[in-house]
Amino acid sequence: MSARYKSYKYIEDLSKYDGQEITLNGWVYNKTGKGKLQFIQLRDGSGVAQCVVFKGNVSEEDFEAAKSLTQESSLSVTGTVKSNDRAPGGFELDVTSLKVYQIADEYPISPKEHGDAFLIENRHLWLRSSRQHAIMRVRSVIVKAIRDFLDNCGFRLMDSPILTPNACEGTSTLFETKYFDLGNAYLSQSGQLYAEASAMALGRTYTFGPTFRAEKSKTRKHLTEFWMVEPEAAFFDLEDDMQLAEDMTVYIVKQVLANCEKELETLERDIEPLKKVVGGFPRMSYTEAVEWLQENKVPLIQKVDGVDKEIHPFPWGEDFGTVQEEALMEQFDQPCFIYDYPTEVKAFYMKRDPENPKVVKAMDMLGPEKAGELIGGSQREDDHDLLLERIQHEDLPLEEFQWYLDLRKYGSVPHSGFGMGLERTVKWITGAKHIRETIPMPRTIHRIVP
Ligand code: 4AD
Ligand code: MG
């Protein structure tokens, strides 16, 4: 028996049915009309189509039903597909009958402007608006691009657990929960440590899932729950890692440009900057970056008694924030790698440079157009004793890292990986003004509903 659902028709395919009578199912996006004509803008998730209800073509009841439709009422409409240059998408439906599922209550989101707070409170409905709808479709294409790219490169998906006994990215941003008789568990900040175990089994692997950070940051770039894709590969050094990150980024942008023309248009995204993302990303060591900041008089900003204080010249050893990242990135129209960071500002698992243990073999990929950090990655410490030293130095609970140390006892090899923040990437590519628009149901410090 053929699948019934396969016979549904969707607005994105309307041109295929020119001249045919079909049924569309959806919601009223907008409605106008007077006298003997009603124009229903129907949306079905794949697009918006104009449906023309002429009194002479439908039953009396159906015409009355069409007149009673309110914004977001749900219905099925049957009619003949006709080309019309003035209709959105070039085709419209000449309605012969309709079936109403529900007449919607007065819809809170009207075409007029609404404040951000109101929209986010109504996120469950806001998702239907054209911009939000477009962003979600781009997000879906980006996820597919990431998976296709890695799958085609020989990486295999191996998901990491979310409930974990320990921290990966430092203890300050952990969400804690009770775990039966075993004490506390934490929501994973990153699947990386488990991805390393997977890489020793499969060679090239990736984990792609939600990660959690109890970040107090209230910026446009931070969520408390976000999705991260984390490839990890045995025998890769930092150079390989950066090249993989670059190739993946170029591939993602290319796929969005090829598959999301309509969405980018809805978002009024200038695609010229995206077209410049073709590879050959600039690379700069942390030390070179600091020299550049010093030459260009970009200070370190530090809060002293709640007041921002500028420190000149930017001191070697401090981490970069938005001010430094944006200043550095003004020179480039492609993403840029900063590598070899000070050991003190980076995570315990990163490999120290044997020639200069003050720096680790780490990289961040910063995006152009003020996108900020899109990727963080590194070569991992593969020496058992050096890793043990770092775990002890950071005062991490040794028992819980025993399995991780084991990986350095049984066939340890150089290996590297990175994490790309999905929402940061979606924000950059779509030009969304806030990261909360890039995930269906954003979680931030002040919001867990809806
Ligand atoms: O740089 P991060 O913290 O790196 C890691 O977690 C590594 N364990 C990844 C690895 O090597 N496998 O995070 C990686 C990326 C950042 O570059 C950023 O894009 C995103 O995750 N990210 C966030 N996105 C949204 N909200 C937050 N609070 C984020 N924190 C990090
Ligand atoms: Mg980082």
Coordinates of C-alpha atoms in Angstrom, one line a residue, residues 316 341-344 351-360 386 389-390:
W316 CA 49.9 39.1 26.6
Y341 CA 46.7 30.5 23.0
P342 CA 48.1 31.1 26.4
T343 CA 47.8 27.8 28.4
E344 CA 46.3 29.7 31.4
K351 CA 48.1 20.0 24.2
R352 CA 50.9 22.3 25.4
D353 CA 53.4 23.2 22.8
P354 CA 56.5 21.1 23.7
E355 CA 58.7 23.9 22.6
N356 CA 56.8 26.6 24.5
P357 CA 54.6 25.2 27.3
K358 CA 53.2 28.7 27.9
V359 CA 50.9 28.1 24.9
V360 CA 48.5 25.4 23.9
L386 CA 51.2 15.7 31.3
E389 CA 49.4 17.1 35.8
R390 CA 46.9 19.4 34.2

